[in-house]
């Protein structure tokens, strides 16, 4: 499926990391497309909802990869990602069982994501760009092995 809407990502939500900004845009586009599809037809395309969760998972994995490559300790942020995916899967299950409506699910996902970008992703990107961060345990272990090999 080819989904593209005019830019929905406000300038205030840009984090100045092109790969991340593009994924943020794609997720907002998908949410908007799903809202429109639900309102226009009343039909809930469940496979497209799952596709939205897959986009979240891909995006979270991308952030985690970037943090790992930079040696940034991302433990807390990654924990937020895992908790969110579990919560979104549970909420989608409630939509499927009729316990929650699709519109509420989409509003929640959109509000959560906007808050996450403003509060968590901005801090993550600022840490990346400043280089002022504590290296991850993996980076510390790699560095200690390198230094001990030189001794």
CSV table of C-alpha atoms in Angstrom, one decimal:
chain,number,residue,atom,x,y,z
A,1,UNK,CA,0.0,0.0,0.0
A,2,UNK,CA,1.3,3.4,-0.9
A,3,UNK,CA,0.3,6.0,1.6
A,4,UNK,CA,1.5,9.6,1.4
A,5,UNK,CA,-0.2,12.7,2.7
A,6,UNK,CA,1.1,16.2,2.7
A,7,UNK,CA,3.6,16.7,5.5
A,8,UNK,CA,1.9,16.2,8.8
A,9,UNK,CA,5.0,16.5,11.0
A,10,UNK,CA,5.0,20.0,12.4
A,11,UNK,CA,8.4,21.8,12.4
A,12,UNK,CA,8.3,21.8,16.2
A,13,UNK,CA,8.5,18.0,16.1
A,14,UNK,CA,11.6,17.8,13.8
A,15,UNK,CA,14.6,16.4,15.6
A,16,UNK,CA,17.1,17.1,12.8
A,17,UNK,CA,18.0,13.5,12.3
A,18,UNK,CA,16.7,12.8,8.7
A,19,UNK,CA,16.2,9.0,9.2
A,20,UNK,CA,14.2,9.6,12.4
A,21,UNK,CA,12.3,12.6,11.1
A,22,UNK,CA,11.2,10.5,8.0
A,23,UNK,CA,10.0,7.7,10.2
A,24,UNK,CA,8.1,10.1,12.5
A,25,UNK,CA,6.5,11.5,9.4
A,26,UNK,CA,5.6,8.1,8.1
A,27,UNK,CA,4.0,7.1,11.4
A,28,UNK,CA,1.9,10.3,11.6
A,29,UNK,CA,0.8,9.7,7.9
A,30,UNK,CA,-0.3,6.2,8.7
A,31,UNK,CA,-2.3,7.3,11.8
A,32,UNK,CA,-4.0,10.0,9.7
A,33,UNK,CA,-4.7,7.6,6.9
A,34,UNK,CA,-6.3,5.1,9.4
A,35,UNK,CA,-8.4,7.9,11.0
A,36,UNK,CA,-9.6,8.9,7.6
A,37,UNK,CA,-10.4,5.3,6.5
A,38,UNK,CA,-12.3,4.7,9.8
A,39,UNK,CA,-14.3,7.9,9.6
A,40,UNK,CA,-15.1,7.6,5.9
A,41,UNK,CA,-16.2,4.0,5.9
A,42,UNK,CA,-16.6,2.9,9.5
A,43,UNK,CA,-14.5,-0.1,8.6
A,44,UNK,CA,-11.5,-0.8,10.7
A,45,UNK,CA,-8.7,-2.3,8.5
A,46,UNK,CA,-7.1,-4.5,11.1
A,47,UNK,CA,-4.1,-5.4,9.0
A,48,UNK,CA,-3.4,-1.7,8.6
A,49,UNK,CA,-3.5,-1.2,12.4
A,50,UNK,CA,-1.0,-4.0,12.7
A,51,UNK,CA,1.1,-2.3,10.1
A,52,UNK,CA,1.1,0.8,12.2
A,53,UNK,CA,2.4,-1.2,15.2
A,54,UNK,CA,5.1,-2.6,12.8
A,55,UNK,CA,6.1,0.9,11.9
A,56,UNK,CA,6.5,1.8,15.6
A,57,UNK,CA,8.6,-1.3,16.1
A,58,UNK,CA,10.8,-0.5,13.1
A,59,UNK,CA,11.2,3.1,14.3
A,60,UNK,CA,12.1,2.0,17.8
A,61,UNK,CA,14.6,-0.5,16.4
A,62,UNK,CA,16.2,2.3,14.3
A,63,UNK,CA,16.6,4.6,17.3
A,64,UNK,CA,18.1,1.8,19.3
A,65,UNK,CA,20.5,1.0,16.4
A,66,UNK,CA,21.6,4.6,16.1
A,67,UNK,CA,22.2,4.8,19.9
A,68,UNK,CA,24.1,1.6,19.9
A,69,UNK,CA,26.3,2.7,17.0
A,70,UNK,CA,27.1,5.9,18.9
A,71,UNK,CA,27.8,4.1,22.1
A,72,UNK,CA,24.9,5.9,23.9
A,73,UNK,CA,23.4,4.3,26.9
A,74,UNK,CA,19.8,3.8,25.7
A,75,UNK,CA,18.6,1.4,28.4
A,76,UNK,CA,15.8,3.7,29.8
A,77,UNK,CA,14.6,4.9,26.3
A,78,UNK,CA,14.6,1.3,25.0
A,79,UNK,CA,12.5,0.3,28.0
A,80,UNK,CA,10.0,3.0,27.2
A,81,UNK,CA,9.8,1.6,23.6
A,82,UNK,CA,9.2,-2.0,24.9
A,83,UNK,CA,6.5,-0.8,27.3
A,84,UNK,CA,4.8,1.2,24.6
A,85,UNK,CA,4.8,-1.7,22.1
A,86,UNK,CA,3.2,-4.0,24.7
A,87,UNK,CA,0.6,-1.3,25.6
A,88,UNK,CA,-0.2,-0.7,21.9
A,89,UNK,CA,-0.6,-4.4,21.2
A,90,UNK,CA,-2.9,-4.8,24.2
A,91,UNK,CA,-4.9,-1.7,23.2
A,92,UNK,CA,-5.3,-3.1,19.6
A,93,UNK,CA,-6.5,-6.4,21.1
A,94,UNK,CA,-9.2,-4.4,22.9
A,95,UNK,CA,-10.2,-2.8,19.6
A,96,UNK,CA,-10.4,-6.2,18.0
A,97,UNK,CA,-12.5,-7.6,20.9
A,98,UNK,CA,-14.8,-4.5,20.8
A,99,UNK,CA,-13.7,-3.2,24.2
A,100,UNK,CA,-12.3,0.0,22.7
A,101,UNK,CA,-13.1,1.9,19.6
A,102,UNK,CA,-10.5,2.4,16.8
A,103,UNK,CA,-10.7,6.2,17.0
A,104,UNK,CA,-9.7,6.2,20.7
A,105,UNK,CA,-6.8,3.9,19.9
A,106,UNK,CA,-5.6,6.2,17.1
A,107,UNK,CA,-6.0,9.3,19.2
A,108,UNK,CA,-4.0,7.7,22.0
A,109,UNK,CA,-1.2,6.5,19.7
A,110,UNK,CA,-0.9,9.9,18.1
A,111,UNK,CA,-0.9,11.8,21.4
A,112,UNK,CA,1.6,9.4,22.9
A,113,UNK,CA,3.9,9.6,19.9
A,114,UNK,CA,3.9,13.4,19.8
A,115,UNK,CA,4.7,13.5,23.5
A,116,UNK,CA,7.4,10.9,23.0
A,117,UNK,CA,9.1,13.0,20.3
A,118,UNK,CA,8.9,16.2,22.3
A,119,UNK,CA,10.2,14.7,25.6
A,120,UNK,CA,12.2,11.6,24.8
A,121,UNK,CA,13.5,11.8,21.2
A,122,UNK,CA,14.6,15.4,21.5
A,123,UNK,CA,16.7,14.5,24.5
A,124,UNK,CA,18.1,11.4,22.7
A,125,UNK,CA,19.1,13.5,19.6
A,126,UNK,CA,20.5,16.3,21.7
A,127,UNK,CA,22.7,13.7,23.5
A,128,UNK,CA,23.8,12.3,20.2
A,129,UNK,CA,24.7,15.6,18.8
A,130,UNK,CA,26.5,16.9,21.9
A,131,UNK,CA,28.6,13.8,22.3
A,132,UNK,CA,28.1,14.5,26.0
A,133,UNK,CA,26.8,11.2,27.3
A,134,UNK,CA,27.8,8.1,29.2
A,135,UNK,CA,28.8,5.3,26.9
A,136,UNK,CA,26.6,2.2,26.9
A,137,UNK,CA,27.8,-0.9,28.9
A,138,UNK,CA,28.5,-2.6,25.6
A,139,UNK,CA,30.8,0.3,24.5
A,140,UNK,CA,32.5,0.4,27.9
A,141,UNK,CA,33.2,-3.4,27.6
A,142,UNK,CA,34.5,-3.1,24.1
A,143,UNK,CA,36.8,-0.2,25.2
A,144,UNK,CA,38.1,-2.1,28.2
A,145,UNK,CA,38.9,-5.1,26.1
A,146,UNK,CA,40.7,-2.9,23.6
A,147,UNK,CA,42.7,-1.2,26.3
A,148,UNK,CA,43.5,-4.4,28.2
A,149,UNK,CA,44.7,-6.0,24.9
A,150,UNK,CA,47.1,-3.0,24.4
A,151,UNK,CA,48.6,-3.4,27.9
